[in-house]
């Protein structure tokens, strides 16, 4: 399933893009929401994590332009595909700062959109294998590893933290540690952090999204060294 959003403060431009996209969608794919400004788009996405995979984002909007809207979205969602829509190609070059997937020039051409949608489908298929599946009190959950900020244990429960979501399940952190992919680092008996979301290491604390997680003395040297290596490795790949 591919769920798509369009964000444009010009109704005519949004309608043109909608009409160009609609014939290219496959069964089960849909344009689920249209936003008239970047603030409403970012607010909706933050309140509905994982409910949209692709957002077409107009660059030249008021009161908040598409670049700043994308910067805000990236603070809580690194997985959504962001595609800038603009009448001026030079504006689209700013997309590298927010890990934009691509850009299209107004009016969007059918061939361009078709190629873009196909690339997003292929990437989604690849990502589906990179999910953490577990049984919570609410049922079976599947969360992309890239969305997970950290895990922490509390009595017999392990908690998965993804932004504002905190989902518990029965398990042991020691067993979980052996199953996690590259990029997760044990920093404490009770904490495993995703290096991709680490903002900085400050003394005996790791900062992620403004939250301070403790680093134990026994694990500090190895954990800090591994986090530094992973963060530098990520920086080289950008």
PDB file of C-alpha atoms in Angstrom:
ATOM      1  CA  UNK A   1       0.000   0.000   0.000  1.00  0.00           C
ATOM      2  CA  UNK A   2       1.187   3.495  -0.882  1.00  0.00           C
ATOM      3  CA  UNK A   3      -0.579   6.386   0.842  1.00  0.00           C
ATOM      4  CA  UNK A   4       0.153   9.803  -0.587  1.00  0.00           C
ATOM      5  CA  UNK A   5      -0.305  13.391   0.583  1.00  0.00           C
ATOM      6  CA  UNK A   6      -0.185  16.668  -1.336  1.00  0.00           C
ATOM      7  CA  UNK A   7       0.747  19.934   0.368  1.00  0.00           C
ATOM      8  CA  UNK A   8       0.307  23.115  -1.667  1.00  0.00           C
ATOM      9  CA  UNK A   9      -1.164  26.492  -0.756  1.00  0.00           C
ATOM     10  CA  UNK A  10      -2.377  26.996  -4.333  1.00  0.00           C
ATOM     11  CA  UNK A  11      -5.552  25.009  -4.942  1.00  0.00           C
ATOM     12  CA  UNK A  12      -5.096  24.894  -8.722  1.00  0.00           C
ATOM     13  CA  UNK A  13      -1.564  23.452  -8.423  1.00  0.00           C
ATOM     14  CA  UNK A  14      -2.695  20.824  -5.923  1.00  0.00           C
ATOM     15  CA  UNK A  15      -5.576  19.818  -8.188  1.00  0.00           C
ATOM     16  CA  UNK A  16      -3.263  19.547 -11.217  1.00  0.00           C
ATOM     17  CA  UNK A  17      -0.917  17.258  -9.314  1.00  0.00           C
ATOM     18  CA  UNK A  18      -3.827  15.158  -8.017  1.00  0.00           C
ATOM     19  CA  UNK A  19      -5.184  14.647 -11.531  1.00  0.00           C
ATOM     20  CA  UNK A  20      -1.724  13.748 -12.847  1.00  0.00           C
ATOM     21  CA  UNK A  21      -1.090  11.208 -10.075  1.00  0.00           C
ATOM     22  CA  UNK A  22      -4.479   9.486  -9.912  1.00  0.00           C
ATOM     23  CA  UNK A  23      -4.218   7.478 -13.182  1.00  0.00           C
ATOM     24  CA  UNK A  24      -0.753   6.225 -12.158  1.00  0.00           C
ATOM     25  CA  UNK A  25      -1.854   4.648  -8.874  1.00  0.00           C
ATOM     26  CA  UNK A  26      -2.165   0.904  -8.487  1.00  0.00           C
ATOM     27  CA  UNK A  27      -4.834  -1.042  -6.607  1.00  0.00           C
ATOM     28  CA  UNK A  28      -4.611  -0.273  -2.900  1.00  0.00           C
ATOM     29  CA  UNK A  29      -2.730   2.988  -3.453  1.00  0.00           C
ATOM     30  CA  UNK A  30      -4.476   6.288  -2.764  1.00  0.00           C
ATOM     31  CA  UNK A  31      -4.096  10.006  -2.180  1.00  0.00           C
ATOM     32  CA  UNK A  32      -5.268  10.143   1.412  1.00  0.00           C
ATOM     33  CA  UNK A  33      -4.902  13.789   2.347  1.00  0.00           C
ATOM     34  CA  UNK A  34      -4.421  17.250   0.841  1.00  0.00           C
ATOM     35  CA  UNK A  35      -2.952  20.057   2.947  1.00  0.00           C
ATOM     36  CA  UNK A  36      -3.227  23.765   2.217  1.00  0.00           C
ATOM     37  CA  UNK A  37      -0.110  24.735   4.208  1.00  0.00           C
ATOM     38  CA  UNK A  38       3.023  23.257   5.746  1.00  0.00           C
ATOM     39  CA  UNK A  39       1.963  23.772   9.353  1.00  0.00           C
ATOM     40  CA  UNK A  40      -1.165  21.629   8.995  1.00  0.00           C
ATOM     41  CA  UNK A  41       0.815  18.959   7.107  1.00  0.00           C
ATOM     42  CA  UNK A  42       3.505  18.691   9.788  1.00  0.00           C
ATOM     43  CA  UNK A  43       0.930  18.699  12.602  1.00  0.00           C
ATOM     44  CA  UNK A  44      -1.100  15.921  10.971  1.00  0.00           C
ATOM     45  CA  UNK A  45       1.926  13.739  10.257  1.00  0.00           C
ATOM     46  CA  UNK A  46       3.189  14.089  13.830  1.00  0.00           C
ATOM     47  CA  UNK A  47      -0.196  12.974  15.195  1.00  0.00           C
ATOM     48  CA  UNK A  48      -0.561  10.109  12.671  1.00  0.00           C
ATOM     49  CA  UNK A  49       2.820   8.345  12.528  1.00  0.00           C
ATOM     50  CA  UNK A  50       3.167   5.738   9.805  1.00  0.00           C
ATOM     51  CA  UNK A  51      -0.149   6.626   8.110  1.00  0.00           C
ATOM     52  CA  UNK A  52       1.438   8.197   5.021  1.00  0.00           C
ATOM     53  CA  UNK A  53       4.429   7.029   2.991  1.00  0.00           C
ATOM     54  CA  UNK A  54       4.848   9.822   0.431  1.00  0.00           C
ATOM     55  CA  UNK A  55       4.301  13.584   0.642  1.00  0.00           C
ATOM     56  CA  UNK A  56       4.494  15.993  -2.283  1.00  0.00           C
ATOM     57  CA  UNK A  57       5.547  19.285  -0.735  1.00  0.00           C
ATOM     58  CA  UNK A  58       5.357  22.648  -2.504  1.00  0.00           C
ATOM     59  CA  UNK A  59       8.544  24.654  -1.919  1.00  0.00           C
ATOM     60  CA  UNK A  60       7.102  28.170  -2.172  1.00  0.00           C
ATOM     61  CA  UNK A  61       4.334  28.295   0.425  1.00  0.00           C
ATOM     62  CA  UNK A  62       3.190  30.794   3.019  1.00  0.00           C
ATOM     63  CA  UNK A  63       3.523  31.289   5.952  1.00  0.00           C
ATOM     64  CA  UNK A  64       6.044  28.418   6.217  1.00  0.00           C
ATOM     65  CA  UNK A  65       7.844  27.312   3.073  1.00  0.00           C
ATOM     66  CA  UNK A  66       8.352  23.705   2.004  1.00  0.00           C
ATOM     67  CA  UNK A  67      11.995  23.521   3.103  1.00  0.00           C
ATOM     68  CA  UNK A  68      11.233  24.564   6.678  1.00  0.00           C
ATOM     69  CA  UNK A  69       8.200  22.274   6.735  1.00  0.00           C
ATOM     70  CA  UNK A  70      10.416  19.365   5.660  1.00  0.00           C
ATOM     71  CA  UNK A  71      12.968  20.228   8.349  1.00  0.00           C
ATOM     72  CA  UNK A  72      10.250  19.984  10.994  1.00  0.00           C
ATOM     73  CA  UNK A  73       8.893  16.713   9.596  1.00  0.00           C
ATOM     74  CA  UNK A  74      12.372  15.189   9.689  1.00  0.00           C
ATOM     75  CA  UNK A  75      12.581  15.825  13.457  1.00  0.00           C
ATOM     76  CA  UNK A  76       9.977  13.112  14.042  1.00  0.00           C
ATOM     77  CA  UNK A  77       9.829  11.093  10.806  1.00  0.00           C
ATOM     78  CA  UNK A  78      12.886  10.039   8.818  1.00  0.00           C
ATOM     79  CA  UNK A  79      11.101   7.423   6.758  1.00  0.00           C
ATOM     80  CA  UNK A  80       8.426   9.326   4.858  1.00  0.00           C
ATOM     81  CA  UNK A  81       9.355  10.021   1.243  1.00  0.00           C
ATOM     82  CA  UNK A  82       9.420  13.785   0.669  1.00  0.00           C
ATOM     83  CA  UNK A  83       9.187  15.086  -2.892  1.00  0.00           C
ATOM     84  CA  UNK A  84       9.477  18.819  -3.502  1.00  0.00           C
ATOM     85  CA  UNK A  85       7.221  20.449  -6.064  1.00  0.00           C
ATOM     86  CA  UNK A  86       8.424  23.773  -7.450  1.00  0.00           C
ATOM     87  CA  UNK A  87       8.277  26.079 -10.429  1.00  0.00           C
ATOM     88  CA  UNK A  88      11.976  26.877 -10.072  1.00  0.00           C
ATOM     89  CA  UNK A  89      14.528  24.086 -10.234  1.00  0.00           C
ATOM     90  CA  UNK A  90      17.115  25.911  -8.100  1.00  0.00           C
ATOM     91  CA  UNK A  91      14.827  25.743  -5.047  1.00  0.00           C
ATOM     92  CA  UNK A  92      14.776  21.951  -5.214  1.00  0.00           C
ATOM     93  CA  UNK A  93      18.530  21.774  -4.658  1.00  0.00           C
ATOM     94  CA  UNK A  94      17.942  22.565  -0.980  1.00  0.00           C
ATOM     95  CA  UNK A  95      16.354  19.134  -0.645  1.00  0.00           C
ATOM     96  CA  UNK A  96      19.606  17.433   0.281  1.00  0.00           C
ATOM     97  CA  UNK A  97      19.430  19.079   3.719  1.00  0.00           C
ATOM     98  CA  UNK A  98      16.234  17.231   4.588  1.00  0.00           C
ATOM     99  CA  UNK A  99      16.942  13.971   2.778  1.00  0.00           C
ATOM    100  CA  UNK A 100      14.337  14.636   0.104  1.00  0.00           C
ATOM    101  CA  UNK A 101      13.667  11.728  -2.234  1.00  0.00           C
ATOM    102  CA  UNK A 102      13.310  13.854  -5.369  1.00  0.00           C
ATOM    103  CA  UNK A 103      11.650  16.909  -6.852  1.00  0.00           C
ATOM    104  CA  UNK A 104       9.273  17.666  -9.710  1.00  0.00           C
ATOM    105  CA  UNK A 105       8.873  20.850 -11.708  1.00  0.00           C
ATOM    106  CA  UNK A 106       5.410  22.371 -12.153  1.00  0.00           C
ATOM    107  CA  UNK A 107       3.412  21.333 -14.059  1.00  0.00           C
ATOM    108  CA  UNK A 108       4.356  17.760 -13.178  1.00  0.00           C
ATOM    109  CA  UNK A 109       4.843  15.528 -16.220  1.00  0.00           C
ATOM    110  CA  UNK A 110       3.295  12.050 -16.325  1.00  0.00           C
ATOM    111  CA  UNK A 111       6.582  10.300 -17.186  1.00  0.00           C
ATOM    112  CA  UNK A 112       8.400  11.990 -14.322  1.00  0.00           C
ATOM    113  CA  UNK A 113       5.721  11.046 -11.812  1.00  0.00           C
ATOM    114  CA  UNK A 114       5.526   7.482 -13.094  1.00  0.00           C
ATOM    115  CA  UNK A 115       9.284   6.973 -12.664  1.00  0.00           C
ATOM    116  CA  UNK A 116       9.205   8.548  -9.215  1.00  0.00           C
ATOM    117  CA  UNK A 117       6.326   6.368  -7.988  1.00  0.00           C
ATOM    118  CA  UNK A 118       8.056   3.240  -9.253  1.00  0.00           C
ATOM    119  CA  UNK A 119      11.238   4.140  -7.377  1.00  0.00           C
ATOM    120  CA  UNK A 120       9.278   4.749  -4.164  1.00  0.00           C
ATOM    121  CA  UNK A 121       7.550   1.374  -4.550  1.00  0.00           C
ATOM    122  CA  UNK A 122      10.895  -0.405  -4.917  1.00  0.00           C
ATOM    123  CA  UNK A 123      12.316   1.349  -1.871  1.00  0.00           C
ATOM    124  CA  UNK A 124       9.229   0.502   0.196  1.00  0.00           C
ATOM    125  CA  UNK A 125       9.583  -3.151  -0.769  1.00  0.00           C
ATOM    126  CA  UNK A 126      13.195  -3.109   0.433  1.00  0.00           C
ATOM    127  CA  UNK A 127      12.279  -1.396   3.691  1.00  0.00           C
ATOM    128  CA  UNK A 128       9.545  -3.884   4.584  1.00  0.00           C
ATOM    129  CA  UNK A 129      12.167  -6.455   5.489  1.00  0.00           C
ATOM    130  CA  UNK A 130      13.755  -4.046   7.975  1.00  0.00           C
ATOM    131  CA  UNK A 131      11.062  -4.040  10.653  1.00  0.00           C
ATOM    132  CA  UNK A 132      10.939  -4.991  14.305  1.00  0.00           C
ATOM    133  CA  UNK A 133       7.984  -7.309  14.868  1.00  0.00           C
ATOM    134  CA  UNK A 134       6.730  -8.083  18.369  1.00  0.00           C
ATOM    135  CA  UNK A 135       3.610  -8.878  20.371  1.00  0.00           C
ATOM    136  CA  UNK A 136       2.385  -6.062  22.602  1.00  0.00           C
ATOM    137  CA  UNK A 137      -0.628  -6.055  24.956  1.00  0.00           C
ATOM    138  CA  UNK A 138      -2.547  -4.417  22.076  1.00  0.00           C
ATOM    139  CA  UNK A 139      -1.630  -7.091  19.518  1.00  0.00           C
ATOM    140  CA  UNK A 140       1.051  -7.725  16.886  1.00  0.00           C
ATOM    141  CA  UNK A 141       3.165  -4.655  16.037  1.00  0.00           C
ATOM    142  CA  UNK A 142       5.612  -4.015  13.212  1.00  0.00           C
ATOM    143  CA  UNK A 143       7.838  -0.924  13.416  1.00  0.00           C
ATOM    144  CA  UNK A 144      10.602  -0.010  10.936  1.00  0.00           C
ATOM    145  CA  UNK A 145      13.952  -0.084  12.734  1.00  0.00           C
ATOM    146  CA  UNK A 146      14.692   3.393  11.387  1.00  0.00           C
ATOM    147  CA  UNK A 147      11.766   4.815  13.394  1.00  0.00           C
ATOM    148  CA  UNK A 148      12.920   3.371  16.720  1.00  0.00           C
ATOM    149  CA  UNK A 149      14.773   5.858  18.940  1.00  0.00           C
ATOM    150  CA  UNK A 150      15.664   3.472  21.760  1.00  0.00           C
ATOM    151  CA  UNK A 151      14.623   0.488  23.871  1.00  0.00           C
ATOM    152  CA  UNK A 152      14.525   0.403  27.654  1.00  0.00           C
ATOM    153  CA  UNK A 153      13.649  -2.294  30.159  1.00  0.00           C
ATOM    154  CA  UNK A 154      11.397  -2.045  33.187  1.00  0.00           C
ATOM    155  CA  UNK A 155      10.869  -5.132  35.310  1.00  0.00           C
ATOM    156  CA  UNK A 156       9.791  -7.883  32.897  1.00  0.00           C
ATOM    157  CA  UNK A 157       8.900  -5.458  30.125  1.00  0.00           C
ATOM    158  CA  UNK A 158      10.897  -3.936  27.300  1.00  0.00           C
ATOM    159  CA  UNK A 159       9.650  -0.637  25.879  1.00  0.00           C
ATOM    160  CA  UNK A 160      10.032   0.481  22.254  1.00  0.00           C
ATOM    161  CA  UNK A 161      10.229   4.275  21.979  1.00  0.00           C
ATOM    162  CA  UNK A 162       9.385   5.920  18.644  1.00  0.00           C
ATOM    163  CA  UNK A 163       8.983   9.658  19.069  1.00  0.00           C
ATOM    164  CA  UNK A 164       5.968  10.107  21.343  1.00  0.00           C
ATOM    165  CA  UNK A 165       5.042   6.415  21.191  1.00  0.00           C
ATOM    166  CA  UNK A 166       6.143   4.135  24.031  1.00  0.00           C
ATOM    167  CA  UNK A 167       5.055   0.531  23.422  1.00  0.00           C
ATOM    168  CA  UNK A 168       5.782  -2.214  25.985  1.00  0.00           C
ATOM    169  CA  UNK A 169       6.163  -5.950  25.403  1.00  0.00           C
ATOM    170  CA  UNK A 170       7.342  -8.909  27.463  1.00  0.00           C
ATOM    171  CA  UNK A 171      11.009  -9.671  26.896  1.00  0.00           C
ATOM    172  CA  UNK A 172      14.626  -9.269  27.966  1.00  0.00           C
ATOM    173  CA  UNK A 173      16.981  -6.571  26.730  1.00  0.00           C
ATOM    174  CA  UNK A 174      19.884  -9.042  26.651  1.00  0.00           C
ATOM    175  CA  UNK A 175      18.015 -11.332  24.235  1.00  0.00           C
ATOM    176  CA  UNK A 176      16.826  -8.388  22.140  1.00  0.00           C
ATOM    177  CA  UNK A 177      20.370  -7.024  21.804  1.00  0.00           C
ATOM    178  CA  UNK A 178      21.475 -10.143  19.903  1.00  0.00           C
ATOM    179  CA  UNK A 179      18.700  -9.735  17.322  1.00  0.00           C
ATOM    180  CA  UNK A 180      19.038  -6.029  16.541  1.00  0.00           C
ATOM    181  CA  UNK A 181      20.608  -4.858  13.265  1.00  0.00           C
ATOM    182  CA  UNK A 182      23.664  -2.659  12.748  1.00  0.00           C
ATOM    183  CA  UNK A 183      23.273   0.781  14.348  1.00  0.00           C
ATOM    184  CA  UNK A 184      21.874  -0.122  17.768  1.00  0.00           C
ATOM    185  CA  UNK A 185      24.208   0.304  20.754  1.00  0.00           C
ATOM    186  CA  UNK A 186      23.859  -0.946  24.335  1.00  0.00           C
ATOM    187  CA  UNK A 187      24.664   2.014  26.600  1.00  0.00           C
ATOM    188  CA  UNK A 188      23.286   0.753  29.921  1.00  0.00           C
ATOM    189  CA  UNK A 189      21.848  -2.384  31.502  1.00  0.00           C
ATOM    190  CA  UNK A 190      18.429  -0.877  30.835  1.00  0.00           C
ATOM    191  CA  UNK A 191      18.989   1.000  27.544  1.00  0.00           C
ATOM    192  CA  UNK A 192      19.784   0.301  23.891  1.00  0.00           C
ATOM    193  CA  UNK A 193      19.867   3.347  21.599  1.00  0.00           C
ATOM    194  CA  UNK A 194      19.605   3.792  17.833  1.00  0.00           C
ATOM    195  CA  UNK A 195      22.737   5.751  16.819  1.00  0.00           C
ATOM    196  CA  UNK A 196      20.838   7.364  13.942  1.00  0.00           C
ATOM    197  CA  UNK A 197      18.796   9.373  16.460  1.00  0.00           C
ATOM    198  CA  UNK A 198      21.626  10.348  18.814  1.00  0.00           C
ATOM    199  CA  UNK A 199      22.157  14.117  18.848  1.00  0.00           C
ATOM    200  CA  UNK A 200      25.177  14.153  21.155  1.00  0.00           C
ATOM    201  CA  UNK A 201      26.961  12.391  23.991  1.00  0.00           C
ATOM    202  CA  UNK A 202      27.375  14.578  27.060  1.00  0.00           C
ATOM    203  CA  UNK A 203      29.381  13.060  29.898  1.00  0.00           C
ATOM    204  CA  UNK A 204      27.421  10.073  31.146  1.00  0.00           C
ATOM    205  CA  UNK A 205      24.348  10.948  29.071  1.00  0.00           C
ATOM    206  CA  UNK A 206      23.230  10.284  25.516  1.00  0.00           C
ATOM    207  CA  UNK A 207      20.866  12.919  24.119  1.00  0.00           C
ATOM    208  CA  UNK A 208      18.156  11.847  21.669  1.00  0.00           C
ATOM    209  CA  UNK A 209      15.314  14.229  20.747  1.00  0.00           C
ATOM    210  CA  UNK A 210      16.074  16.254  23.872  1.00  0.00           C
ATOM    211  CA  UNK A 211      15.808  13.217  26.161  1.00  0.00           C
ATOM    212  CA  UNK A 212      18.755  12.234  28.346  1.00  0.00           C
ATOM    213  CA  UNK A 213      19.540   8.529  28.535  1.00  0.00           C
ATOM    214  CA  UNK A 214      22.102   7.253  31.041  1.00  0.00           C
ATOM    215  CA  UNK A 215      25.385   5.631  30.007  1.00  0.00           C
ATOM    216  CA  UNK A 216      26.700   3.155  32.565  1.00  0.00           C
ATOM    217  CA  UNK A 217      30.338   3.326  33.713  1.00  0.00           C
ATOM    218  CA  UNK A 218      31.049  -0.259  32.727  1.00  0.00           C
ATOM    219  CA  UNK A 219      29.802   0.279  29.168  1.00  0.00           C
ATOM    220  CA  UNK A 220      30.842   3.894  28.629  1.00  0.00           C
ATOM    221  CA  UNK A 221      34.135   3.453  26.797  1.00  0.00           C
ATOM    222  CA  UNK A 222      32.881   0.848  24.352  1.00  0.00           C
ATOM    223  CA  UNK A 223      29.474   2.489  23.879  1.00  0.00           C
ATOM    224  CA  UNK A 224      30.815   5.996  23.254  1.00  0.00           C
ATOM    225  CA  UNK A 225      33.448   4.668  20.829  1.00  0.00           C
ATOM    226  CA  UNK A 226      30.829   2.697  18.881  1.00  0.00           C
ATOM    227  CA  UNK A 227      28.391   5.625  18.786  1.00  0.00           C
ATOM    228  CA  UNK A 228      31.107   7.969  17.508  1.00  0.00           C
ATOM    229  CA  UNK A 229      32.021   5.499  14.760  1.00  0.00           C
ATOM    230  CA  UNK A 230      28.410   5.050  13.676  1.00  0.00           C
ATOM    231  CA  UNK A 231      27.643   8.779  13.685  1.00  0.00           C
ATOM    232  CA  UNK A 232      30.740   9.533  11.594  1.00  0.00           C
ATOM    233  CA  UNK A 233      29.841   6.677   9.270  1.00  0.00           C
ATOM    234  CA  UNK A 234      26.337   8.116   8.819  1.00  0.00           C
ATOM    235  CA  UNK A 235      27.769  11.575   8.133  1.00  0.00           C
ATOM    236  CA  UNK A 236      29.986  10.260   5.338  1.00  0.00           C
ATOM    237  CA  UNK A 237      27.005   8.633   3.689  1.00  0.00           C
ATOM    238  CA  UNK A 238      24.998  11.878   3.425  1.00  0.00           C
TER     239      UNK A 238
END
